[in-house]
Amino acid sequence: MTASALPATCALLSGDEAIARGAFEAGVRVAAAYPGTPATEILEALVGCEGVHAEWSPNEKVALEVGIGASLAGARAIVSMKHVGLNVASDPLMTASYVGVRGGLVIVTADDPGMFSSQNEQDNRHYAPFAKVPMLEPSDSQEAKDFTIAAFELSGRFDTPVLLRITTRIAHSNSRVQLGERVEHEPTGFVSEPAKTVMVPGNARRRHELVEARTVALREYAETCPFNRIEKGDARIGIICSGVAYQYVKEVRPNAAILKLGLTWPLPKRLIRRFAKSVGKLYVVEELDPYLEEQIRAMGIEFAHKPTAPRTGELNPNAVARFLGSRKKLPPAAEGLPPRPPALCPGCGHRALLTALKRLKVFVSGDIGCYTLGVQPPLQTMDTCICMGASVSVAHGVEKATGRSDNMVAVIGDSTFVHSGITPLIDIVYNKGTSTVIILDNETTAMTGHQEHPATGKTAAREPTARLSLEDLCRIIGVPHVSVVDPYDVKQTQALIKAALDRSEPSVIIARRRCVLLDRDRVRHPYRVEAERCVGCGVCLSHGCPALADVTPKGKRKKKVQILPQLCASCGVCAAICPSGAIVKGGNDA
Ligand SMILES: Cc1ncc(C[n+]2csc(CCOP(=O)(O)OP(=O)(O)O)c2C)c(N)n1
């Protein structure tokens, strides 16, 4: 069914959009997030909704604290982030569990099995028992909306933040959703109640007891929660599942008896026992960790399968069929498509900067953003990448271990710097480090789809606001050498980096070049190769620009390069690095 054929009360929504819709209908007042695939679209869908303040916070910890504040003022609040974002927000999460809520607080964690765009594939279901907060897991967009509304109700009823856990497939798959009206929830206003909201040990001890009592109440609720349901079927096989795994099970074993869990913490133990007793062979199908499996085994229930389900990567119907011993072979989702690894765009300022670093032959303490693609050939200029902000502190650690900072730079994007690069820079200055930090300022959060951040001077709604000056910030931190350079000027960039590396004081270089995708309408003057001057050295290919095609005839050593005018962004970086001056502006060499 196409979107246009849907009745007016229905819409074809992605899981992310459905969560946003659910929050809207539930009367949410405050939505805060930091971008991160696959959660980004939740906040984006809430921007501009009447009655909702939707903001990009500088990072996930701040976003959650904003949500806590809003909830304590009696408003409903939603906070969304990708799985690793919850690590950043885990400090407030653990204590928010003690404090509870006044409005209602829903925290969306969007996990990324298969790591389509993440640095790890941690299974955030573990956060629910860890923080002792209830967790709901929708299996499609309708449930994403319904569970969001239910999450707000649970939050208020049990005085707890509620975790709504989705995965990439749920976040980005579209399905039909029945729409409802918004129900307003007027904020009550903030009232002082230190025993609930000031977590000094004396208060926290009492609140911890309440958390334990809440867990007992939630366990009881889980037994009758309408989102945990048995689907009767051929009882020779019984399958326990949740989230996207439910969809795969339905595809592979449509007639099996199923226990579909929507509330996956705490688990409905009596319901699980009842189901286990009622079926022949019992299976649990889940993605990533044996989260359900271990809890159910701990209840003394055995499964027909050994613990051999794939523990890495994304599930799919064929993997589930194999696991359940089904001979059913389903067509793979995509067959025969050529692999298309992500690449830096032609004209990307990051490539220019990384080219300068490659020529200087320095180690690069890397970070997370488009520039991480510098790890791929032919650039291969990235030596570490751990988590957001780590480039700066890792470089400092290397310096303190080796006594050298002249052979390594830290590179970090503007959004990532604001997210978590500022404190490690303070650390360098405070602890007498001498590292060189390069902020790759493309004036946006490009990797996740061009979201605004404090240094772009625009809010989530693209309204003008105070613009954080990165250079002023670095100076005020106490960095003695702060400079700004256009990375397209490869020579000057190289000279600045060289000077910074030679110094025995910390330096920050801001390599500022607006993301090319933000300026698609810019007039371009494509470059071309002058065949007479080209010596065929292939140096121009070493920076990996997709606009440069290697058209060397088979068997020839001398390189022949062609610049594709339709791709050339006229940044001039290839011309700058060409040792024979064979690349010139103007025209088409095709
Ligand atoms: C804790 C955490 N939150 C969010 C993300 C998702 N993410 C990856 S890179 C990035 C920011 C990229 O922006 P920037 O640093 O400006 O670099 P650019 O992509 O623009 O080059 C984000 C939000 C993440 N990997 N980890």
Coordinates of C-alpha atoms and ligand atoms in Angstrom, one line a residue:
M1 CA 0.0 0.0 0.0
T2 CA 1.4 3.4 -0.9
A3 CA 1.4 6.3 1.5
S4 CA -1.1 8.1 -0.7
A5 CA -3.6 5.2 -0.5
L6 CA -3.7 5.3 3.3
P7 CA -6.7 6.7 5.1
A8 CA -6.2 10.1 6.5
T9 CA -5.9 8.7 10.0
C10 CA -3.1 6.4 8.9
A11 CA 0.5 7.1 7.8
L12 CA 3.4 5.1 6.5
L13 CA 6.0 5.9 9.2
S14 CA 9.5 4.7 10.0
G15 CA 10.0 3.4 13.5
D16 CA 11.8 6.7 14.4
E17 CA 8.9 8.8 13.0
A18 CA 6.4 6.6 14.8
I19 CA 8.2 7.2 18.1
A20 CA 8.1 10.9 17.5
R21 CA 4.4 10.7 16.7
G22 CA 3.8 8.7 19.8
A23 CA 5.6 11.3 21.9
F24 CA 3.6 14.0 20.2
E25 CA 0.3 12.3 20.9
A26 CA 1.4 11.6 24.5
G27 CA 1.7 15.4 25.0
V28 CA 5.5 15.5 25.2
R29 CA 6.7 19.0 26.0
V30 CA 10.5 18.7 25.8
A31 CA 12.5 16.5 23.4
A32 CA 16.3 16.5 23.6
A33 CA 18.8 14.4 21.7
Y34 CA 22.3 14.3 20.2
P35 CA 22.4 12.9 16.6
G36 CA 23.4 9.4 16.0
T37 CA 22.3 6.7 13.6
P38 CA 19.8 5.1 13.8
A39 CA 18.1 7.5 16.3
T40 CA 18.6 10.9 14.6
E41 CA 15.2 11.1 12.8
I42 CA 13.2 10.9 16.1
L43 CA 14.3 14.4 17.2
E44 CA 14.2 15.7 13.6
A45 CA 10.5 14.6 13.3
L46 CA 9.7 16.5 16.6
V47 CA 11.3 19.8 15.4
G48 CA 8.5 22.2 14.6
C49 CA 5.7 20.3 16.3
E50 CA 3.4 22.7 18.1
G51 CA 3.8 22.6 21.9
V52 CA 7.1 20.8 21.8
H53 CA 10.5 22.2 22.5
A54 CA 12.9 20.0 20.5
E55 CA 16.6 20.6 20.8
W56 CA 20.0 19.2 19.7
S57 CA 21.9 19.1 23.0
P58 CA 25.7 19.2 22.8
N59 CA 25.9 15.5 23.9
E60 CA 23.7 12.7 25.2
K61 CA 24.5 13.3 28.9
V62 CA 23.2 16.9 28.5
A63 CA 20.2 15.7 26.6
L64 CA 19.2 13.3 29.3
E65 CA 19.7 15.8 32.0
V66 CA 17.5 18.3 30.1
G67 CA 14.9 15.6 30.0
I68 CA 15.2 14.9 33.7
G69 CA 14.8 18.6 34.4
A70 CA 11.7 18.8 32.2
S71 CA 10.2 15.8 33.8
L72 CA 10.9 17.1 37.3
A73 CA 9.0 20.2 36.3
G74 CA 6.1 18.0 35.6
A75 CA 6.3 17.9 31.8
R76 CA 6.5 14.8 29.7
A77 CA 10.0 14.5 28.1
I78 CA 11.6 12.3 25.6
V79 CA 15.4 11.8 25.1
S80 CA 16.7 9.8 22.1
M81 CA 20.2 8.6 21.2
K82 CA 22.1 5.8 19.5
H83 CA 23.3 2.9 21.6
V84 CA 26.7 4.4 22.4
G85 CA 25.0 7.6 23.3
L86 CA 23.6 5.9 26.3
N87 CA 27.1 5.2 27.6
V88 CA 27.7 8.9 27.6
A89 CA 24.3 9.4 29.3
S90 CA 24.7 6.5 31.7
D91 CA 25.8 8.7 34.6
P92 CA 22.5 10.6 34.8
L93 CA 20.6 7.4 33.9
M94 CA 21.8 5.5 36.9
T95 CA 20.7 8.1 39.3
A96 CA 17.6 9.2 37.4
S97 CA 16.4 5.7 38.2
Y98 CA 16.5 6.6 41.9
V99 CA 15.0 10.1 41.5
G100 CA 12.1 8.9 39.3
V101 CA 10.0 11.3 37.4
R102 CA 7.2 13.9 37.8
G103 CA 6.1 14.3 34.2
G104 CA 7.1 11.2 32.5
L105 CA 10.5 10.4 31.0
V106 CA 11.1 8.1 28.1
I107 CA 14.7 7.4 27.0
V108 CA 15.1 5.9 23.5
T109 CA 18.1 3.8 22.8
A110 CA 18.6 2.9 19.2
D111 CA 21.0 0.0 18.8
D112 CA 22.9 -0.9 15.7
P113 CA 23.3 -4.7 15.2
G114 CA 25.6 -5.2 12.2
M115 CA 27.2 -1.8 12.9
F116 CA 25.9 -0.1 9.8
S117 CA 27.2 3.1 11.2
S118 CA 28.7 2.5 14.6
Q119 CA 32.0 1.7 16.3
N120 CA 30.6 -1.3 18.2
E121 CA 27.4 -3.3 18.5
Q122 CA 26.8 -3.3 22.2
D123 CA 23.4 -4.7 23.3
N124 CA 21.7 -2.0 25.3
R125 CA 19.1 -4.3 26.7
H126 CA 21.6 -4.8 29.5
Y127 CA 21.0 -1.2 30.6
A128 CA 17.5 -2.0 31.8
P129 CA 18.4 -4.4 34.6
F130 CA 21.6 -2.4 35.2
A131 CA 19.7 0.8 35.8
K132 CA 16.6 -1.0 37.1
V133 CA 14.3 0.8 34.7
P134 CA 11.5 -0.9 32.7
M135 CA 12.2 -1.5 29.0
L136 CA 9.8 -1.8 26.0
E137 CA 10.8 -3.2 22.6
P138 CA 8.6 -2.6 19.7
S139 CA 8.5 -4.9 16.6
D140 CA 7.1 -2.4 14.0
S141 CA 6.1 1.2 13.6
Q142 CA 2.7 0.8 15.0
E143 CA 4.1 -0.7 18.2
A144 CA 6.8 2.0 18.2
K145 CA 4.1 4.6 18.5
D146 CA 1.9 2.6 20.9
F147 CA 4.8 1.6 23.1
T148 CA 6.0 5.3 23.3
I149 CA 2.6 6.4 24.6
A150 CA 2.5 3.4 27.0
A151 CA 6.1 4.2 28.1
F152 CA 4.9 7.6 29.3
E153 CA 2.1 6.1 31.2
L154 CA 4.3 3.5 32.8
S155 CA 6.8 6.2 33.6
G156 CA 4.2 8.2 35.5
R157 CA 2.6 5.2 37.1
F158 CA 5.8 3.6 38.5
D159 CA 7.7 6.8 39.0
T160 CA 10.6 5.7 36.8
P161 CA 12.3 6.6 33.5
V162 CA 11.4 4.1 30.9
L163 CA 13.8 2.7 28.3
L164 CA 12.4 2.3 24.8
R165 CA 14.8 0.1 22.9
I166 CA 14.9 -0.2 19.1
T167 CA 17.3 -1.4 16.6
T168 CA 18.3 -0.1 13.1
R169 CA 15.7 -2.3 11.3
I170 CA 12.9 -1.0 13.5
A171 CA 14.1 2.6 13.4
H172 CA 14.4 2.7 9.6
S173 CA 11.7 0.4 8.3
N174 CA 8.4 1.9 7.3
S175 CA 5.0 0.4 8.1
R176 CA 1.5 1.6 8.6
V177 CA 0.6 3.5 11.7
Q178 CA -2.9 4.5 13.0
L179 CA -2.7 8.1 14.0
G180 CA -4.3 9.7 17.1
E181 CA -4.9 13.1 18.6
R182 CA -2.5 14.9 20.9
V183 CA -3.4 14.7 24.5
E184 CA -2.0 17.7 26.4
H185 CA -0.2 17.1 29.7
E186 CA 0.3 20.5 31.4
P187 CA 3.5 20.7 33.3
T188 CA 2.8 21.1 37.0
G189 CA 5.9 23.3 37.6
F190 CA 8.9 22.6 39.7
V191 CA 8.5 22.0 43.4
S192 CA 11.2 21.5 45.9
E193 CA 11.3 17.9 47.3
P194 CA 14.9 17.2 48.2
A195 CA 14.1 13.7 49.6
K196 CA 13.2 12.7 46.0
T197 CA 15.5 14.9 44.0
V198 CA 18.7 15.6 45.9
M199 CA 20.7 12.4 45.8
V200 CA 23.0 12.7 48.8
P201 CA 23.7 9.3 50.4
G202 CA 21.0 9.6 53.0
N203 CA 18.3 10.4 50.5
A204 CA 19.7 8.0 47.9
R205 CA 19.6 5.0 50.4
R206 CA 15.9 5.5 50.9
R207 CA 15.3 6.0 47.1
H208 CA 17.3 2.8 46.4
E209 CA 14.8 0.9 48.6
L210 CA 12.0 2.5 46.6
V211 CA 13.7 1.3 43.4
E212 CA 13.8 -2.2 44.7
A213 CA 10.1 -2.1 45.7
R214 CA 9.3 -0.6 42.3
T215 CA 11.0 -3.5 40.7
V216 CA 8.8 -6.0 42.6
A217 CA 5.8 -4.0 41.4
L218 CA 7.0 -4.0 37.9
R219 CA 7.6 -7.7 37.9
E220 CA 4.0 -8.2 38.9
Y221 CA 2.9 -5.8 36.2
A222 CA 5.0 -7.7 33.6
E223 CA 2.7 -10.7 34.0
T224 CA -0.3 -8.9 32.8
C225 CA 1.3 -6.3 30.6
P226 CA -0.7 -6.4 27.3
F227 CA 2.6 -6.2 25.3
N228 CA 3.6 -9.6 26.5
R229 CA 1.4 -12.1 24.7
I230 CA 1.2 -15.7 23.7
E231 CA 0.3 -16.3 20.1
K232 CA -1.2 -19.8 19.9
G233 CA 0.0 -22.1 17.2
D234 CA 1.5 -25.5 16.5
A235 CA 2.7 -26.2 20.0
R236 CA 5.4 -28.7 18.9
I237 CA 7.6 -25.6 18.6
G238 CA 7.5 -22.6 20.9
I239 CA 9.5 -19.5 20.3
I240 CA 10.2 -16.7 22.7
C241 CA 11.2 -13.5 20.9
S242 CA 11.0 -9.7 20.9
G243 CA 11.7 -6.7 18.7
V244 CA 12.7 -7.3 15.1
A245 CA 13.4 -11.0 15.9
Y246 CA 9.6 -11.5 16.1
Q247 CA 9.2 -10.4 12.5
Y248 CA 11.8 -12.9 11.3
V249 CA 10.2 -15.7 13.4
K250 CA 6.8 -14.9 11.9
E251 CA 8.3 -15.1 8.4
V252 CA 10.2 -18.4 9.0
R253 CA 7.7 -20.2 11.3
P254 CA 4.3 -18.5 10.8
N255 CA 2.5 -21.4 12.5
A256 CA 4.6 -21.9 15.6
A257 CA 3.5 -21.0 19.1
I258 CA 5.1 -17.7 20.0
L259 CA 5.6 -15.8 23.2
K260 CA 6.1 -12.2 22.0
L261 CA 7.7 -10.0 24.7
G262 CA 7.1 -6.3 24.4
L263 CA 8.2 -5.5 28.0
T264 CA 11.7 -7.1 28.1
W265 CA 12.6 -5.9 31.6
P266 CA 11.5 -7.1 34.0
L267 CA 10.5 -10.4 32.4
P268 CA 7.1 -12.0 33.1
K269 CA 8.5 -15.2 34.8
R270 CA 5.2 -16.9 35.4
L271 CA 4.0 -16.3 31.8
I272 CA 7.3 -17.6 30.5
R273 CA 7.0 -20.8 32.6
R274 CA 3.5 -21.3 31.5
F275 CA 4.5 -20.9 27.8
A276 CA 7.5 -23.2 28.2
K277 CA 5.3 -25.9 29.7
S278 CA 2.8 -25.6 26.9
V279 CA 5.1 -26.3 24.0
G280 CA 7.4 -29.1 22.8
K281 CA 10.7 -27.7 21.7
L282 CA 11.4 -24.3 23.2
Y283 CA 13.6 -21.8 21.4
V284 CA 14.5 -18.2 22.1
V285 CA 15.4 -16.1 19.0
E286 CA 17.2 -12.9 19.8
E287 CA 19.8 -10.6 18.2
L288 CA 23.2 -10.0 19.7
D289 CA 23.6 -11.1 23.3
P290 CA 21.8 -14.0 25.0
Y291 CA 19.9 -11.5 27.1
L292 CA 16.6 -13.3 27.3
E293 CA 18.2 -16.7 27.0
E294 CA 20.4 -16.3 30.1
Q295 CA 17.6 -14.9 32.3
I296 CA 15.3 -17.8 31.2
R297 CA 18.0 -20.5 31.7
A298 CA 18.6 -19.0 35.2
M299 CA 14.9 -19.8 35.9
G300 CA 15.8 -23.5 35.3
I301 CA 14.2 -23.6 31.8
E302 CA 16.0 -25.5 29.1
F303 CA 15.9 -24.8 25.4
A304 CA 15.9 -27.2 22.5
H305 CA 18.9 -25.4 21.0
K306 CA 22.4 -25.1 22.4
P307 CA 23.5 -21.6 23.0
T308 CA 24.7 -21.4 19.4
A309 CA 22.7 -18.5 18.0
P310 CA 24.8 -16.0 16.1
R311 CA 26.1 -13.5 18.7
T312 CA 27.5 -11.0 16.2
G313 CA 25.9 -9.1 13.4
E314 CA 22.3 -8.5 12.5
L315 CA 19.8 -11.3 12.4
N316 CA 17.9 -12.0 9.2
P317 CA 15.2 -14.5 8.2
N318 CA 17.7 -17.0 6.7
A319 CA 19.8 -16.9 9.9
V320 CA 16.7 -17.5 11.9
A321 CA 15.6 -20.3 9.6
R322 CA 19.0 -22.0 10.1
F323 CA 18.8 -21.5 13.8
L324 CA 15.4 -23.1 14.0
G325 CA 16.4 -26.0 11.8
S326 CA 14.0 -24.9 9.1
R327 CA 14.8 -25.8 5.5
K328 CA 12.9 -22.7 4.3
K329 CA 15.2 -20.6 2.2
L330 CA 14.1 -17.0 1.8
P331 CA 15.5 -14.7 -0.8
P332 CA 18.2 -12.4 0.6
A333 CA 17.1 -8.8 0.8
A334 CA 19.6 -7.6 -1.7
E335 CA 21.4 -9.8 -4.2
G336 CA 23.9 -8.9 -6.8
L337 CA 24.4 -5.3 -5.6
P338 CA 28.0 -4.2 -5.9
P339 CA 29.5 -3.3 -2.5
R340 CA 29.7 0.5 -2.1
P341 CA 31.8 1.4 0.9
P342 CA 31.3 5.0 2.1
A343 CA 33.9 7.5 0.8
L344 CA 34.7 11.1 1.4
C345 CA 33.0 13.3 -1.1
P346 CA 34.9 15.1 -3.9
G347 CA 36.0 18.4 -2.6
C348 CA 35.7 17.4 1.1
G349 CA 37.9 19.6 3.3
H350 CA 38.7 16.6 5.4
R351 CA 40.4 14.9 2.5
A352 CA 42.5 18.0 2.0
L353 CA 43.5 18.0 5.6
L354 CA 44.2 14.2 5.7
T355 CA 46.3 14.6 2.6
A356 CA 48.5 17.1 4.4
L357 CA 48.8 14.7 7.3
K358 CA 49.7 11.8 5.0
R359 CA 52.5 13.9 3.5
L360 CA 53.8 14.8 6.9
K361 CA 53.9 11.0 7.8
V362 CA 52.5 11.6 11.4
F363 CA 50.5 9.3 13.5
V364 CA 46.8 10.3 13.7
S365 CA 44.8 10.0 16.8
G366 CA 41.4 9.8 15.2
D367 CA 37.8 10.4 16.2
I368 CA 34.4 9.7 14.9
G369 CA 32.9 11.6 12.0
C370 CA 33.2 11.7 8.2
Y371 CA 37.0 12.0 8.6
T372 CA 37.2 8.5 10.1
L373 CA 37.0 7.4 6.5
G374 CA 40.6 8.5 6.3
V375 CA 41.5 5.0 7.6
Q376 CA 40.7 3.5 4.2
P377 CA 43.1 3.3 1.3
P378 CA 44.6 5.2 -0.3
L379 CA 44.7 7.8 2.5
Q380 CA 45.3 5.5 5.4
T381 CA 45.8 8.3 7.8
M382 CA 44.0 7.2 11.0
D383 CA 45.7 5.2 13.7
T384 CA 43.2 5.2 16.5
C385 CA 39.4 5.6 16.8
I386 CA 37.7 4.7 20.0
C387 CA 34.7 6.9 20.8
M388 CA 33.7 10.5 20.5
G389 CA 36.2 12.9 22.0
A390 CA 38.9 10.2 22.5
S391 CA 41.2 11.6 19.8
V392 CA 42.4 14.4 22.1
S393 CA 42.9 12.4 25.2
V394 CA 44.5 9.4 23.5
A395 CA 47.0 11.7 21.9
H396 CA 47.7 13.2 25.4
G397 CA 48.1 9.6 26.8
V398 CA 50.5 8.7 24.0
E399 CA 52.6 11.8 24.7
K400 CA 52.7 11.1 28.5
A401 CA 53.8 7.5 27.8
T402 CA 56.4 8.3 25.2
G403 CA 57.5 11.8 26.0
R404 CA 56.9 12.7 22.4
S405 CA 54.2 14.8 20.8
D406 CA 56.1 15.7 17.6
N407 CA 54.9 12.7 15.7
M408 CA 51.2 12.5 16.4
V409 CA 48.2 14.8 15.9
A410 CA 44.7 14.5 17.2
V411 CA 41.9 15.1 14.6
I412 CA 38.3 15.8 15.7
G413 CA 35.3 17.2 13.9
D414 CA 33.5 20.4 15.1
S415 CA 30.4 18.6 16.4
T416 CA 32.5 15.9 18.1
F417 CA 34.7 18.6 19.7
V418 CA 31.7 20.3 21.3
H419 CA 30.3 16.9 22.3
S420 CA 33.3 15.7 24.2
G421 CA 36.6 17.2 22.9
I422 CA 36.6 20.2 25.2
T423 CA 37.4 18.5 28.5
P424 CA 40.3 16.5 27.1
L425 CA 41.7 19.7 25.6
I426 CA 41.5 21.2 29.1
D427 CA 43.4 18.2 30.3
I428 CA 46.2 18.8 27.9
V429 CA 46.6 22.4 29.0
Y430 CA 46.2 21.5 32.7
N431 CA 48.6 18.6 32.7
K432 CA 51.3 20.4 30.7
G433 CA 50.8 18.4 27.5
T434 CA 52.1 19.7 24.2
S435 CA 49.9 17.9 21.7
T436 CA 48.6 19.3 18.5
V437 CA 44.8 19.1 18.1
I438 CA 43.2 19.7 14.7
I439 CA 39.5 20.6 14.7
L440 CA 38.0 19.7 11.3
D441 CA 35.4 22.4 11.2
N442 CA 33.0 21.8 8.3
E443 CA 30.3 23.8 10.1
T444 CA 27.9 20.9 10.6
T445 CA 27.5 17.4 11.9
A446 CA 27.9 15.8 8.5
M447 CA 28.2 12.2 9.3
T448 CA 24.7 11.9 10.6
G449 CA 23.0 14.1 8.0
H450 CA 23.9 17.7 8.7
Q451 CA 22.5 18.6 12.1
E452 CA 23.2 21.9 13.7
H453 CA 25.3 22.2 16.9
P454 CA 26.4 25.1 19.2
A455 CA 29.2 26.2 16.8
T456 CA 27.0 26.5 13.8
G457 CA 25.0 29.3 15.3
K458 CA 21.6 27.7 14.5
T459 CA 19.2 25.7 16.6
A460 CA 17.6 22.4 15.6
A461 CA 14.8 24.4 13.9
R462 CA 17.6 26.3 12.0
E463 CA 16.8 29.5 13.8
P464 CA 19.8 31.8 14.4
T465 CA 21.2 31.6 17.9
A466 CA 24.4 32.4 19.8
R467 CA 27.3 30.9 17.9
L468 CA 30.1 29.2 19.9
S469 CA 33.5 30.5 18.6
L470 CA 35.8 27.5 18.6
E471 CA 38.9 29.7 18.4
D472 CA 37.8 31.9 21.4
L473 CA 36.9 28.7 23.3
C474 CA 40.4 27.2 22.7
R475 CA 42.1 30.4 23.7
I476 CA 40.1 30.8 26.9
I477 CA 40.9 27.2 27.8
G478 CA 44.5 28.3 27.8
V479 CA 45.8 26.9 24.5
P480 CA 48.7 29.3 23.6
H481 CA 48.7 28.6 19.8
V482 CA 45.4 28.7 18.1
S483 CA 45.2 29.2 14.3
V484 CA 42.6 28.8 11.6
V485 CA 43.4 27.5 8.1
D486 CA 41.6 26.6 4.9
P487 CA 42.6 23.0 4.4
Y488 CA 42.3 23.4 0.6
D489 CA 45.5 25.4 1.0
V490 CA 47.5 22.2 1.4
K491 CA 50.9 24.0 1.6
Q492 CA 49.9 26.4 4.4
T493 CA 48.1 23.7 6.3
Q494 CA 51.2 21.5 6.2
A495 CA 53.4 24.4 7.3
L496 CA 51.1 25.1 10.2
I497 CA 51.0 21.5 11.4
K498 CA 54.8 21.2 11.1
A499 CA 55.2 24.3 13.2
A500 CA 52.8 23.0 15.8
L501 CA 54.5 19.7 16.0
D502 CA 57.9 21.4 16.5
R503 CA 56.6 23.4 19.4
S504 CA 56.8 22.3 23.0
E505 CA 53.4 23.9 23.8
P506 CA 49.9 22.7 23.0
S507 CA 48.4 23.9 19.7
V508 CA 45.0 23.9 18.1
I509 CA 44.6 24.3 14.4
I510 CA 41.1 24.8 13.2
A511 CA 40.8 23.5 9.6
R512 CA 37.7 25.3 8.4
R513 CA 36.0 24.4 5.2
R514 CA 32.3 24.2 4.9
C515 CA 30.9 20.7 4.0
V516 CA 30.7 20.5 0.2
L517 CA 27.2 19.0 0.5
L518 CA 25.9 22.2 2.1
D519 CA 27.1 24.2 -0.9
R520 CA 26.0 22.1 -3.8
D521 CA 25.0 25.1 -5.8
R522 CA 28.5 26.6 -5.6
V523 CA 29.8 27.4 -9.1
R524 CA 32.6 24.9 -9.9
H525 CA 35.5 25.2 -12.3
P526 CA 36.6 21.6 -12.8
Y527 CA 40.3 20.8 -13.1
R528 CA 41.9 18.8 -15.8
V529 CA 45.1 16.9 -16.5
E530 CA 47.5 18.4 -19.1
A531 CA 48.7 15.2 -20.8
E532 CA 52.0 16.9 -22.0
R533 CA 53.0 17.8 -18.5
C534 CA 51.8 14.6 -16.7
V535 CA 54.7 12.3 -15.8
G536 CA 52.4 9.5 -14.8
C537 CA 53.6 9.3 -11.2
G538 CA 50.1 8.8 -9.8
V539 CA 50.6 11.1 -6.7
C540 CA 47.3 12.7 -7.4
L541 CA 45.6 9.4 -6.9
S542 CA 47.1 9.1 -3.4
H543 CA 44.4 11.3 -1.8
G544 CA 41.6 9.1 -3.1
C545 CA 39.3 11.7 -4.6
P546 CA 36.4 10.0 -6.5
A547 CA 36.6 12.6 -9.2
L548 CA 40.0 11.3 -10.3
A549 CA 39.7 8.2 -12.4
D550 CA 42.7 5.8 -12.9
V551 CA 42.5 5.1 -16.6
T552 CA 45.9 3.5 -17.0
P553 CA 45.9 1.0 -19.8
K554 CA 46.4 -2.6 -18.7
G555 CA 50.1 -3.5 -18.4
K556 CA 51.4 0.1 -18.4
R557 CA 53.4 1.4 -15.4
K558 CA 52.9 5.0 -16.2
K559 CA 49.7 6.2 -14.6
K560 CA 47.1 7.9 -16.7
V561 CA 44.5 9.9 -14.8
Q562 CA 41.3 11.6 -15.9
I563 CA 39.4 14.1 -13.9
L564 CA 35.6 13.6 -14.1
P565 CA 34.2 17.1 -14.5
Q566 CA 30.8 16.1 -13.3
L567 CA 32.4 15.1 -9.9
C568 CA 35.2 17.6 -9.6
A569 CA 34.4 20.1 -6.9
S570 CA 37.3 22.3 -8.0
C571 CA 39.0 22.2 -4.6
G572 CA 42.4 22.2 -6.2
V573 CA 43.9 19.7 -3.8
C574 CA 45.0 17.4 -6.6
A575 CA 46.7 20.3 -8.4
A576 CA 48.4 21.3 -5.1
I577 CA 50.0 17.9 -4.7
C578 CA 50.8 17.2 -8.3
P579 CA 54.6 17.4 -8.4
S580 CA 54.8 18.3 -12.1
G581 CA 52.1 21.0 -12.2
A582 CA 50.1 18.9 -14.7
I583 CA 46.7 19.6 -13.1
V584 CA 45.2 22.9 -14.1
K585 CA 41.9 24.6 -13.8
G586 CA 39.4 24.8 -16.6
G587 CA 37.6 22.5 -18.9
N588 CA 37.1 18.9 -19.5
D589 CA 39.8 16.5 -20.1
A590 CA 37.5 13.6 -20.7
Ligands
LIG1 C1 28.3 8.9 21.7 C2 28.0 9.0 20.3 N1 27.0 9.8 19.9 C3 26.8 9.9 18.6 C4 27.5 9.2 17.7 C5 27.1 9.4 16.2 N2 28.1 10.2 15.5 C6 29.2 9.7 14.9 S1 30.2 10.9 14.4 C7 29.2 12.1 14.9 C8 29.5 13.6 14.7 C9 30.1 13.9 13.4 O1 30.2 15.3 13.3 P1 31.6 16.0 13.3 O2 32.4 15.7 14.4 O3 31.3 17.5 13.1 O4 32.3 15.4 12.0 P2 31.7 15.4 10.5 O5 31.0 14.1 10.3 O6 30.9 16.6 10.2 O7 33.0 15.4 9.6 C10 28.1 11.6 15.5 C11 27.0 12.4 16.0 C12 28.5 8.4 18.1 N3 29.3 7.7 17.3 N4 28.8 8.3 19.4

